Coordinates of C-alpha atoms and ligand atoms in Angstrom, one line a residue:
Chain A
M150 CA 1.1 -31.8 42.0
K151 CA 4.7 -31.2 40.4
E152 CA 6.4 -31.8 43.8
S153 CA 5.3 -35.2 44.3
L154 CA 6.5 -36.1 40.8
P155 CA 9.5 -38.6 41.1
A156 CA 12.6 -37.8 39.5
L157 CA 13.6 -39.7 36.4
E158 CA 16.5 -41.8 37.0
L159 CA 18.8 -43.1 34.4
A160 CA 22.0 -45.1 34.8
I161 CA 24.2 -46.2 32.0
P162 CA 27.6 -48.1 32.5
V163 CA 30.5 -47.0 30.8
R164 CA 33.4 -49.2 29.7
A165 CA 36.9 -48.3 30.0
R166 CA 38.9 -47.8 26.6
D167 CA 35.7 -48.6 24.8
F168 CA 36.2 -45.5 22.2
L169 CA 33.6 -46.9 19.8
A170 CA 30.8 -46.8 22.4
G171 CA 32.3 -43.4 24.0
G172 CA 29.7 -40.9 23.8
D173 CA 26.7 -43.3 23.6
G174 CA 25.6 -42.5 27.3
A175 CA 25.8 -39.0 26.9
A176 CA 23.7 -39.3 23.6
R177 CA 21.0 -41.3 25.2
I178 CA 20.7 -38.6 27.9
R179 CA 20.5 -36.0 25.5
Q180 CA 17.6 -37.8 23.7
V181 CA 15.6 -38.3 26.9
L182 CA 16.0 -34.5 27.5
Q183 CA 14.9 -33.7 24.1
Q184 CA 11.7 -35.8 24.1
V185 CA 10.8 -34.4 27.4
G186 CA 11.1 -30.9 26.0
F187 CA 13.9 -29.0 27.9
P188 CA 15.3 -26.0 26.1
P189 CA 17.7 -26.3 23.6
G190 CA 20.3 -24.5 25.5
V191 CA 20.0 -26.6 28.6
I192 CA 20.1 -29.7 26.5
R193 CA 23.3 -28.6 25.0
R194 CA 25.1 -27.8 28.2
V195 CA 24.1 -31.3 29.6
A196 CA 25.3 -32.9 26.6
I197 CA 28.7 -31.4 26.7
A198 CA 29.1 -31.9 30.3
A199 CA 27.9 -35.7 30.2
Y200 CA 30.1 -36.3 27.0
E201 CA 33.2 -35.0 28.8
A202 CA 32.7 -36.7 32.0
E203 CA 31.8 -40.0 30.0
M204 CA 34.9 -39.5 27.9
N205 CA 37.1 -39.0 31.0
I206 CA 35.9 -42.3 32.4
V207 CA 36.7 -44.2 28.9
I208 CA 40.0 -42.6 28.8
H209 CA 41.4 -42.4 32.2
S210 CA 39.6 -44.9 34.5
L211 CA 38.8 -48.8 34.7
G212 CA 35.3 -48.2 33.8
G213 CA 32.2 -46.7 35.6
E214 CA 28.8 -45.3 35.2
L215 CA 26.9 -42.1 34.1
K216 CA 23.8 -41.5 36.2
G217 CA 21.1 -38.8 35.4
R218 CA 18.4 -37.4 37.9
I219 CA 16.0 -35.4 36.0
T220 CA 13.4 -33.2 37.3
P221 CA 11.6 -30.3 35.6
E222 CA 13.7 -27.9 37.6
V223 CA 17.1 -29.3 37.6
I224 CA 19.4 -32.2 35.9
T225 CA 21.9 -33.8 37.9
I226 CA 24.5 -36.3 36.0
I227 CA 26.8 -38.1 38.3
A228 CA 29.9 -39.7 36.7
R229 CA 31.4 -42.3 38.9
D230 CA 34.3 -44.4 38.1
A231 CA 36.9 -46.9 39.5
G232 CA 40.3 -46.0 38.6
P233 CA 43.4 -44.1 39.3
G234 CA 41.7 -41.0 40.8
I235 CA 42.7 -37.3 40.2
P236 CA 45.9 -36.7 42.3
D237 CA 45.4 -32.9 41.9
I238 CA 42.1 -31.4 41.2
D239 CA 43.1 -27.9 41.0
L240 CA 45.7 -28.8 38.4
A241 CA 43.2 -30.9 36.5
M242 CA 40.8 -27.8 36.3
R243 CA 43.3 -26.1 34.2
E244 CA 42.8 -25.7 30.4
G245 CA 45.3 -27.9 28.6
Y246 CA 46.3 -30.2 31.7
S247 CA 45.9 -33.8 30.8
T248 CA 47.1 -37.0 32.3
A249 CA 45.9 -39.1 29.4
P250 CA 48.4 -41.6 28.2
R251 CA 50.4 -40.8 25.4
E252 CA 48.9 -43.2 23.1
I253 CA 45.4 -41.9 23.9
Q254 CA 46.5 -38.4 23.3
E255 CA 48.0 -39.3 19.9
M256 CA 44.2 -40.7 19.1
G257 CA 43.2 -37.2 19.4
F258 CA 41.7 -37.4 22.9
G259 CA 42.5 -36.1 26.4
A260 CA 43.3 -32.6 24.9
G261 CA 43.0 -31.6 28.7
M262 CA 39.7 -29.7 27.9
G263 CA 37.4 -32.3 29.9
L264 CA 37.0 -30.5 33.4
P265 CA 37.0 -26.9 32.3
N266 CA 34.5 -27.8 29.8
I267 CA 32.3 -29.2 32.3
R268 CA 32.8 -26.2 34.5
R269 CA 31.7 -23.9 31.9
C270 CA 28.5 -25.8 31.5
T271 CA 27.4 -26.8 34.8
D272 CA 25.7 -24.5 37.7
E273 CA 27.3 -26.7 40.5
L274 CA 30.1 -29.1 40.0
E275 CA 31.5 -31.2 42.7
I276 CA 34.6 -33.5 42.5
H277 CA 35.6 -36.2 44.9
S278 CA 38.6 -38.2 44.1
A279 CA 41.5 -39.6 45.8
P280 CA 44.4 -41.6 44.2
G281 CA 43.3 -45.1 43.9
A282 CA 40.1 -44.3 45.1
G283 CA 38.4 -43.6 41.9
T284 CA 36.5 -40.2 40.8
T285 CA 32.9 -39.2 41.2
I286 CA 31.8 -35.9 39.4
K287 CA 28.5 -34.4 40.4
M288 CA 27.2 -32.2 37.8
V289 CA 24.1 -29.8 38.4
I290 CA 22.3 -28.1 35.7
Y291 CA 19.0 -25.8 36.3
N292 CA 16.4 -25.5 33.9
R293 CA 16.4 -21.7 33.6
Chain B
M200 CA 1.0 -26.4 11.6
E201 CA 0.1 -27.2 8.2
Y202 CA 3.2 -28.5 6.4
F203 CA 3.6 -29.3 2.8
H204 CA 5.3 -32.6 2.1
S205 CA 6.5 -33.8 -1.2
V206 CA 7.3 -37.2 0.0
R207 CA 4.1 -39.4 -0.1
L208 CA 2.9 -43.3 0.1
E209 CA 1.2 -44.9 -2.9
Q210 CA -1.1 -47.0 -1.0
D211 CA -1.7 -49.7 -3.7
K212 CA 2.0 -50.4 -3.9
C213 CA 2.8 -50.4 -0.3
K214 CA 2.9 -54.0 1.2
G215 CA 3.6 -53.1 4.7
C216 CA 6.9 -54.8 4.7
T217 CA 8.3 -52.6 7.4
N218 CA 11.3 -51.7 5.4
C219 CA 11.1 -48.0 5.5
I220 CA 10.5 -47.6 9.2
K221 CA 13.9 -48.7 10.1
H222 CA 15.6 -46.0 7.8
C223 CA 13.8 -42.9 8.4
P224 CA 16.1 -40.6 10.4
T225 CA 13.2 -38.9 12.3
E226 CA 11.3 -42.2 13.0
A227 CA 8.4 -40.7 11.0
I228 CA 6.9 -43.7 9.6
R229 CA 4.7 -46.5 11.3
V230 CA 3.1 -49.4 9.5
R231 CA -0.5 -49.6 10.6
E232 CA -3.0 -51.9 9.0
G233 CA -0.8 -53.2 6.6
K234 CA 0.1 -49.8 5.3
A235 CA 2.9 -47.2 5.9
H236 CA 2.0 -43.8 7.2
I237 CA 4.3 -40.7 7.4
I238 CA 3.9 -38.7 10.5
Q239 CA 3.8 -35.3 8.7
E240 CA 5.4 -33.1 11.2
R241 CA 8.2 -35.2 11.7
C242 CA 9.1 -35.9 7.9
I243 CA 11.9 -33.9 6.6
D244 CA 11.7 -35.0 3.1
C245 CA 15.1 -36.6 3.0
G246 CA 13.8 -39.4 0.7
E247 CA 15.6 -42.1 2.4
C248 CA 12.3 -44.0 2.4
I249 CA 12.4 -43.6 -1.5
R250 CA 15.5 -45.0 -1.6
I251 CA 14.7 -48.1 0.7
C252 CA 11.2 -49.2 -0.4
P253 CA 11.6 -52.4 -2.5
N254 CA 8.0 -51.7 -3.9
H255 CA 8.6 -48.3 -5.0
A256 CA 5.7 -47.1 -3.0
K257 CA 7.3 -44.1 -1.7
I258 CA 7.1 -41.4 -4.3
A259 CA 7.8 -37.6 -4.4
V260 CA 5.4 -35.1 -5.8
G261 CA 6.5 -32.0 -7.6
D262 CA 5.4 -29.8 -10.3
G263 CA 5.1 -31.2 -13.8
L264 CA 5.7 -29.6 -17.0
E265 CA 2.2 -28.4 -17.6
T266 CA 2.7 -25.8 -14.7
L267 CA 4.7 -23.8 -17.2
A268 CA 1.6 -22.8 -19.1
L269 CA 0.8 -20.5 -15.9
Y270 CA 3.5 -18.1 -17.1
R271 CA 4.4 -16.2 -20.2
Y272 CA 8.2 -16.3 -19.6
R273 CA 9.4 -19.6 -18.3
I274 CA 13.1 -20.0 -16.8
A275 CA 14.7 -23.4 -15.9
L276 CA 17.0 -23.3 -12.7
P277 CA 19.1 -26.6 -13.3
A278 CA 20.7 -27.8 -10.1
P279 CA 24.6 -27.9 -10.6
A280 CA 24.1 -31.9 -10.3
F281 CA 21.5 -31.7 -13.1
V282 CA 23.8 -32.1 -15.9
S283 CA 25.5 -35.3 -14.5
Q284 CA 22.6 -37.2 -15.6
F285 CA 23.0 -36.8 -19.1
A286 CA 26.9 -36.8 -19.6
G287 CA 28.2 -39.1 -22.4
R288 CA 25.0 -38.0 -24.6
A289 CA 26.1 -34.6 -25.3
G290 CA 28.2 -31.6 -24.1
L291 CA 27.5 -29.4 -21.1
E292 CA 26.1 -26.5 -23.1
Q293 CA 23.9 -29.0 -25.1
I294 CA 22.8 -30.5 -21.9
L295 CA 21.7 -27.0 -20.5
G296 CA 20.4 -26.2 -23.9
S297 CA 17.9 -29.1 -23.7
L298 CA 16.1 -27.2 -21.2
L299 CA 14.8 -25.0 -24.1
T300 CA 13.4 -27.8 -25.9
V301 CA 11.0 -29.0 -23.2
G302 CA 9.2 -25.6 -22.7
F303 CA 11.7 -23.2 -21.2
D304 CA 12.4 -19.7 -22.8
D305 CA 15.8 -19.3 -20.6
V306 CA 18.0 -21.0 -18.4
Y307 CA 19.6 -19.7 -15.2
E308 CA 22.4 -22.0 -13.7
V309 CA 21.9 -22.5 -10.0
A310 CA 25.8 -23.1 -10.1
R311 CA 26.1 -19.6 -10.9
A312 CA 24.1 -18.5 -7.8
A313 CA 26.0 -21.1 -6.0
E314 CA 29.4 -19.0 -6.8
V315 CA 27.7 -15.9 -5.4
V316 CA 26.8 -17.5 -2.1
A317 CA 30.2 -19.1 -1.8
R318 CA 31.7 -15.5 -2.2
T319 CA 29.6 -14.2 0.5
T320 CA 30.1 -17.2 2.9
R321 CA 33.9 -16.6 2.5
R322 CA 33.5 -13.2 3.5
F323 CA 31.0 -14.0 6.6
L324 CA 33.5 -16.8 7.9
A325 CA 36.4 -14.3 7.8
G326 CA 34.5 -11.7 10.1
Y327 CA 32.5 -14.6 12.2
R328 CA 33.6 -14.6 15.9
G329 CA 30.5 -16.6 17.3
K330 CA 30.1 -20.2 18.1
R331 CA 31.7 -22.8 15.7
P332 CA 31.4 -24.6 13.3
L333 CA 28.8 -22.9 11.2
I334 CA 26.7 -25.2 9.3
S335 CA 25.6 -24.9 5.7
Q336 CA 21.7 -24.4 4.8
A337 CA 22.3 -25.7 1.1
C338 CA 20.5 -28.9 1.8
P339 CA 17.2 -28.6 3.1
A340 CA 17.0 -32.3 4.5
V341 CA 19.9 -31.4 6.8
V342 CA 18.2 -28.2 7.9
G343 CA 14.9 -30.3 8.8
L344 CA 17.1 -32.6 10.7
I345 CA 18.5 -30.0 12.8
Q346 CA 15.1 -28.5 13.4
V347 CA 13.7 -32.0 14.4
R348 CA 16.6 -33.7 16.2
F349 CA 19.2 -30.8 17.0
P350 CA 17.4 -28.0 18.0
S351 CA 20.4 -26.2 19.9
L352 CA 22.1 -26.1 16.5
V353 CA 19.8 -23.9 14.5
E354 CA 21.8 -20.9 15.7
Q355 CA 24.7 -22.3 14.1
L356 CA 23.2 -22.3 10.5
L357 CA 24.9 -19.8 8.3
P358 CA 22.3 -17.1 8.1
L359 CA 22.4 -16.9 4.0
T360 CA 19.8 -18.2 1.7
T361 CA 20.5 -21.3 -0.5
P362 CA 21.6 -21.2 -4.2
M363 CA 18.3 -22.6 -5.5
D364 CA 16.5 -19.5 -3.9
L365 CA 19.1 -16.8 -5.1
A366 CA 19.0 -18.2 -8.4
A367 CA 15.1 -17.9 -8.6
R368 CA 15.4 -14.3 -7.2
L369 CA 18.5 -13.4 -9.8
A370 CA 16.6 -15.1 -12.6
R371 CA 13.3 -13.3 -12.1
E372 CA 15.4 -10.1 -12.2
K373 CA 16.9 -11.0 -15.3
G374 CA 13.8 -12.1 -16.8
R375 CA 12.3 -8.7 -15.9
A376 CA 15.1 -7.1 -17.5
D377 CA 15.1 -9.3 -20.6
T378 CA 11.4 -9.1 -21.3
G379 CA 10.0 -6.0 -19.5
L380 CA 7.2 -8.5 -18.1
P381 CA 6.1 -7.9 -14.6
D382 CA 7.0 -10.5 -12.0
E383 CA 3.9 -12.5 -12.3
A384 CA 4.4 -13.3 -15.7
I385 CA 7.8 -14.9 -15.3
G386 CA 8.0 -18.4 -13.8
T387 CA 10.9 -19.8 -12.2
F388 CA 11.4 -23.6 -12.1
F389 CA 14.1 -25.4 -10.1
I390 CA 15.1 -28.9 -11.6
S391 CA 15.3 -31.0 -8.5
P392 CA 17.5 -33.8 -7.5
C393 CA 15.6 -34.5 -4.3
P394 CA 12.1 -34.5 -2.5
A395 CA 13.5 -32.2 0.2
K396 CA 14.2 -29.3 -2.5
I397 CA 10.6 -29.7 -3.8
T398 CA 9.4 -29.1 -0.3
A399 CA 11.7 -26.1 0.5
G400 CA 10.6 -24.6 -2.9
R401 CA 7.0 -24.4 -1.3
Q402 CA 7.8 -23.1 1.9
Q403 CA 8.5 -19.6 1.1
H404 CA 10.7 -18.6 4.1
G405 CA 9.2 -15.4 5.6
G406 CA 7.8 -14.2 2.6
V407 CA 10.8 -14.0 0.3
P408 CA 9.9 -16.0 -2.8
G409 CA 12.2 -18.9 -4.0
P410 CA 11.4 -20.7 -7.2
D411 CA 7.6 -20.7 -8.6
G412 CA 7.9 -24.3 -9.1
V413 CA 10.0 -27.4 -8.5
I414 CA 10.1 -30.3 -11.0
P415 CA 11.7 -33.5 -9.9
L416 CA 14.6 -34.7 -12.3
A417 CA 13.1 -38.0 -12.6
A418 CA 9.8 -36.4 -13.8
I419 CA 11.5 -34.8 -17.0
Y420 CA 14.3 -37.2 -17.5
G421 CA 12.7 -38.7 -20.6
D422 CA 11.6 -35.5 -22.2
I423 CA 15.2 -34.1 -21.9
L424 CA 16.7 -37.3 -23.3
K425 CA 14.5 -36.9 -26.2
G426 CA 15.3 -33.3 -26.9
L427 CA 19.1 -33.7 -26.2
A428 CA 20.3 -34.6 -29.8
A429 CA 18.8 -31.4 -31.5
A430 CA 19.1 -29.1 -28.7
P431 CA 20.7 -25.8 -29.1
A432 CA 23.9 -24.9 -27.0
Y433 CA 23.4 -22.7 -24.2
A434 CA 26.6 -20.7 -23.2
C435 CA 27.4 -21.9 -19.8
R436 CA 27.9 -18.9 -17.2
A437 CA 29.3 -20.6 -14.2
G438 CA 32.8 -22.2 -13.3
V439 CA 33.9 -25.3 -11.9
A440 CA 33.4 -23.9 -8.4
G441 CA 29.6 -23.4 -9.0
Y442 CA 29.4 -27.1 -10.7
G443 CA 31.3 -28.4 -7.8
W444 CA 28.1 -27.8 -5.5
G445 CA 26.5 -30.7 -7.1
Q446 CA 28.8 -33.4 -5.2
S447 CA 30.0 -33.6 -1.7
G448 CA 33.1 -31.4 -0.8
G449 CA 32.2 -28.9 -3.9
E450 CA 30.8 -26.1 -1.6
N451 CA 33.9 -26.3 0.5
A452 CA 36.1 -26.3 -2.3
S453 CA 34.3 -23.0 -3.9
I454 CA 34.6 -21.4 -0.4
G455 CA 38.0 -22.1 0.3
G456 CA 39.6 -22.3 3.6
Q457 CA 41.7 -24.8 5.9
R458 CA 39.3 -26.1 8.5
L459 CA 36.1 -26.9 6.4
L460 CA 34.5 -30.2 6.8
E461 CA 32.3 -32.2 4.4
V462 CA 30.0 -34.8 5.4
D463 CA 27.5 -36.7 3.2
G464 CA 24.7 -39.4 3.7
I465 CA 21.9 -38.6 6.5
H466 CA 23.1 -41.0 9.0
H467 CA 26.8 -39.8 8.7
V468 CA 25.5 -36.3 9.0
I469 CA 23.6 -37.4 12.3
E470 CA 26.8 -38.8 13.6
V471 CA 28.8 -35.5 13.1
L472 CA 25.8 -33.2 14.6
T473 CA 25.7 -35.4 17.5
R474 CA 29.5 -34.6 18.2
I475 CA 28.9 -31.0 17.5
E476 CA 26.0 -30.8 20.2
A477 CA 28.5 -32.5 22.6
G478 CA 30.9 -29.7 22.1
D479 CA 33.5 -31.4 19.6
F480 CA 34.5 -30.0 16.4
Q481 CA 34.9 -26.4 17.7
D482 CA 38.2 -26.1 15.6
I483 CA 36.3 -26.4 12.6
D484 CA 35.0 -23.3 10.9
Y485 CA 32.4 -24.5 8.3
I486 CA 30.4 -27.9 7.9
E487 CA 29.0 -28.7 4.5
A488 CA 26.5 -31.4 5.2
Q489 CA 24.5 -33.2 2.6
A490 CA 21.9 -35.7 3.3
C491 CA 22.7 -37.9 0.2
P492 CA 25.5 -40.2 -0.6
G493 CA 28.0 -38.2 -2.6
G494 CA 26.0 -35.1 -2.4
C495 CA 23.3 -34.0 -4.8
V496 CA 24.5 -36.1 -7.6
G497 CA 23.2 -39.0 -5.0
G498 CA 19.6 -37.3 -4.8
A499 CA 16.7 -39.5 -4.3
L500 CA 15.2 -38.4 -7.5
M501 CA 18.4 -38.7 -9.6
V502 CA 18.5 -41.6 -12.3
R503 CA 22.0 -42.4 -12.5
N504 CA 24.1 -44.0 -10.0
P505 CA 25.6 -41.6 -7.7
Y506 CA 29.2 -42.5 -8.0
L507 CA 29.3 -42.4 -11.7
A508 CA 27.2 -39.2 -11.6
R509 CA 30.0 -37.6 -9.7
L510 CA 32.5 -38.9 -11.9
E511 CA 30.6 -37.3 -15.1
L512 CA 30.0 -34.2 -13.3
R513 CA 33.5 -33.6 -12.6
Q514 CA 34.6 -34.4 -16.2
L515 CA 31.7 -32.2 -18.0
A516 CA 33.1 -29.3 -15.6
R517 CA 36.7 -29.7 -17.0
C518 CA 35.9 -27.6 -20.1
L519 CA 34.9 -24.7 -17.7
P520 CA 37.0 -21.8 -16.1
A521 CA 37.5 -22.2 -12.5
N522 CA 35.1 -19.4 -11.8
A523 CA 32.2 -17.7 -13.5
G524 CA 34.0 -14.4 -14.7
E525 CA 32.0 -11.4 -13.1
L526 CA 29.4 -12.3 -10.7
P527 CA 26.0 -10.6 -10.3
E528 CA 25.7 -8.5 -6.8
P529 CA 23.0 -10.2 -4.8
G530 CA 21.9 -7.0 -3.0
N531 CA 19.0 -8.2 -0.7
N532 CA 18.5 -11.5 -2.1
L533 CA 20.7 -13.5 0.1
A534 CA 18.4 -12.7 3.1
T535 CA 16.8 -15.5 4.9
T536 CA 14.6 -15.7 8.0
P537 CA 16.1 -17.4 11.1
V538 CA 15.4 -21.1 11.2
Q539 CA 13.4 -22.2 14.0
P540 CA 13.4 -25.7 15.9
R541 CA 10.3 -28.0 15.3
P542 CA 9.9 -29.7 18.9
V543 CA 7.9 -32.5 17.3
L544 CA 9.8 -35.3 19.2
Q545 CA 8.5 -33.9 22.5
L546 CA 6.1 -36.1 24.7
D547 CA 4.1 -33.4 26.0
A548 CA 4.0 -29.5 25.7
D549 CA 4.2 -29.4 29.4
L550 CA 7.4 -30.3 31.0
A551 CA 5.9 -32.1 34.1
A552 CA 3.7 -34.2 32.2
A553 CA 6.3 -35.0 29.6
L554 CA 8.7 -36.2 32.4
E555 CA 5.9 -38.4 33.8
K556 CA 5.5 -39.9 30.4
M557 CA 9.2 -40.5 29.9
H558 CA 8.8 -42.3 33.3
R559 CA 6.3 -44.5 31.7
L560 CA 8.2 -44.9 28.3
E561 CA 11.4 -46.1 30.2
T562 CA 9.4 -48.6 32.4
T563 CA 7.4 -49.8 29.1
Q564 CA 10.6 -50.4 27.0
A565 CA 12.0 -52.4 29.8
L566 CA 9.1 -55.0 29.4
L567 CA 9.7 -55.2 25.5
P568 CA 12.1 -57.8 24.3
G569 CA 14.5 -55.3 22.7
L570 CA 14.7 -57.1 19.5
D571 CA 13.8 -53.9 17.4
C572 CA 12.1 -56.3 14.9
G573 CA 9.7 -54.0 13.2
S574 CA 6.7 -56.3 13.5
C575 CA 4.7 -53.7 15.7
G576 CA 4.9 -51.5 12.6
S577 CA 7.4 -49.2 14.9
P578 CA 10.7 -48.6 14.0
S579 CA 12.2 -50.1 17.4
C580 CA 11.0 -51.2 20.7
R581 CA 12.0 -48.0 22.2
T582 CA 9.5 -46.2 19.6
L583 CA 6.9 -48.5 20.4
A584 CA 7.1 -47.8 24.0
E585 CA 7.0 -44.0 23.0
D586 CA 3.7 -44.7 20.8
I587 CA 2.2 -46.7 23.7
V588 CA 2.9 -43.6 26.1
R589 CA 1.5 -41.2 23.5
G590 CA -1.7 -43.5 23.3
E591 CA -1.0 -44.4 19.7
A592 CA -0.3 -48.2 20.2
Q593 CA -0.7 -50.9 22.9
D594 CA 1.9 -53.3 24.3
T595 CA 0.0 -56.3 22.6
D596 CA 1.1 -54.7 19.3
C597 CA 4.5 -56.4 20.1
V598 CA 4.2 -60.1 19.0
F599 CA 6.3 -61.5 21.8
V600 CA 4.3 -59.7 24.5
L601 CA 1.0 -61.0 22.7
R602 CA 2.4 -64.4 22.7
E603 CA 3.2 -64.4 26.4
R604 CA -0.2 -63.4 27.0
V605 CA -1.7 -65.9 25.1
R606 CA 0.5 -68.5 26.9
V607 CA -0.7 -67.3 30.3
L608 CA -4.1 -67.3 28.9
A609 CA -3.8 -70.9 27.5
E610 CA -2.6 -72.3 30.8
E611 CA -5.4 -70.7 32.7
V612 CA -7.8 -72.3 30.1
V613 CA -6.2 -75.5 30.5
E614 CA -6.4 -75.1 34.3
L615 CA -10.1 -74.0 34.3
A616 CA -11.0 -77.0 31.8
R617 CA -9.8 -79.4 34.4
K618 CA -11.9 -78.1 37.1
L619 CA -15.4 -80.0 37.6
P620 CA -18.6 -78.9 39.2
P621 CA -18.8 -80.3 42.7
S622 CA -22.0 -82.2 41.7
M623 CA -19.9 -84.3 39.1
A624 CA -18.4 -87.5 39.9
K625 CA -14.5 -87.7 39.7
P626 CA -13.3 -89.9 36.7
E627 CA -12.8 -93.5 37.4
G628 CA -9.6 -94.1 39.0
G629 CA -8.8 -90.5 39.2
S630 CA -5.1 -90.6 39.7
N631 CA -4.8 -86.8 39.2
S632 CA -7.1 -85.9 41.7
E633 CA -5.3 -83.2 43.2
N634 CA -6.0 -81.1 40.2
Q635 CA -9.6 -81.6 40.3
G636 CA -11.5 -80.5 43.3
N637 CA -12.4 -78.0 45.6
S638 CA -15.1 -80.0 46.9
N639 CA -14.2 -80.5 50.4
Ligands
SF4_862 S1 11.4 -38.7 3.5 FE1 12.7 -39.1 5.2 S2 12.1 -38.1 7.0 FE2 10.5 -38.3 5.5 S3 9.5 -40.3 5.9 FE3 11.0 -40.8 4.5 S4 12.6 -41.4 5.6 FE4 11.3 -40.2 6.9
SF4_863 S1 22.0 -33.8 -0.6 FE1 21.3 -32.5 -2.1 S2 20.0 -33.9 -3.3 FE2 20.2 -34.6 -1.1 S3 18.5 -33.8 -0.1 FE3 20.2 -32.3 0.2 S4 20.1 -30.8 -1.3 FE4 18.8 -32.8 -1.9

């Protein structure tokens, strides 16, 4: 009865500007996927997308949350934050574009690879954002 | 899958202290009934447990000098870090020569094979256009770690054999040419700084032969010391570049390049591999990753302090040229079979069943106190939850859960003790009558 199986839900809070913990959420999702036994290629795509989304929250927002919803067929990651929002999503999707504050860029983060990288790794990508209203990124990766 | 492992437990010495379970990078150890047990499929023979065990109950089993008797012509393959252990007592050539005093007929320096591997790696990197960074295969503990914990990175392992295996193959060729003996009569023996190389020596990758035996350095340390003073000099045939492989950074130095990164110590290696799997480090060409602190000089079967050994290695190599003059052509000897993942951490072979178990794992973990105390014999609360879901442990293995159960039970017992059969009279002046009866 595969269909009746409830999805596995994970929720991991992400703190703004906590660079030492940044990446822990993605690593935890990765560990879960590995123990469940998803193929290495799928795990890797999720790991990259979740990591980029998590670092976006750390760098740009006032804090947020990483949520995972896992079924045998599809993995959905939702990164939601409270923060300034993305003023121009199309522009943000361009490689090399970054709004990271200069002091953070100097630390080697925020090179503007986040969203383009996420797009490369996901099968579906939805971004909802408005200035002042925070950002929600929904990333879907099929297991195939 | 039958797997040979060099790392074992000496039952009598183990006190069940749980020190080792926390340091194992693949969570391969449990303490059950007062003794540590290694889950064979998970162990990568990194030797962390050997280093950490205060009772020296973890050991590595390799070959002894008596196995030399199986061959007519015996060639020693000293790891580049080998010489560091005897510095201060003799010069480099005499240290190598000491191997001839313990029963070997010839020596083939693994440092020399390392230079051949470095040269081929350099050429390979120059033409490589695939996923970066490539990762060195030289440390078998790191390769094992990747197979078990980072399966998506197996495709980034540099597809070249290790200096150890190459040295064995080249030494056998040379032995054949020198003596005219057939291959079966020639024995090649790696002198190993670590348990991982012992295990790697036994697992002949895809039928391509490596060394015939692996002798732990610690096992012949005494014999070498004894022979050292009277040892003949053996003319060194490798350079600084080859001997550098004995320490962290040496492999990269001998390959040469701008974006080569070195990392040593298994827990640091885990951090770097986690980042690589998350898509970082793509501007790095090559990763030299070594499981031991400082590299092979810090191997778990080495006798000297790793930092001192590193200094000694550098000083010994100072008398050498930068590179070994002409190097042998490796021919087919650099071939390897592709490394496969070892999916031993999976909860179930069936994805849906595994997902259901993960559900239970998460809910079980939430009921545990999260102290990671190790008293249950599992390395952390999460691993206990995993063991419970796998049917290998129970929640009452947790002392806190057990205590809570006992408390609830004790309260019930007190409650029951207060109850009286209806036929009995209430105690005189029974002020606590509200607790007693169900009589009306
Ligand atoms: S050798 Fe390493 S992997 Fe094996 S049990 Fe010991 S610590 Fe764990
Ligand atoms: S770093 Fe060297 S000594 Fe340590 S496990 Fe790896 S190969 Fe063996």
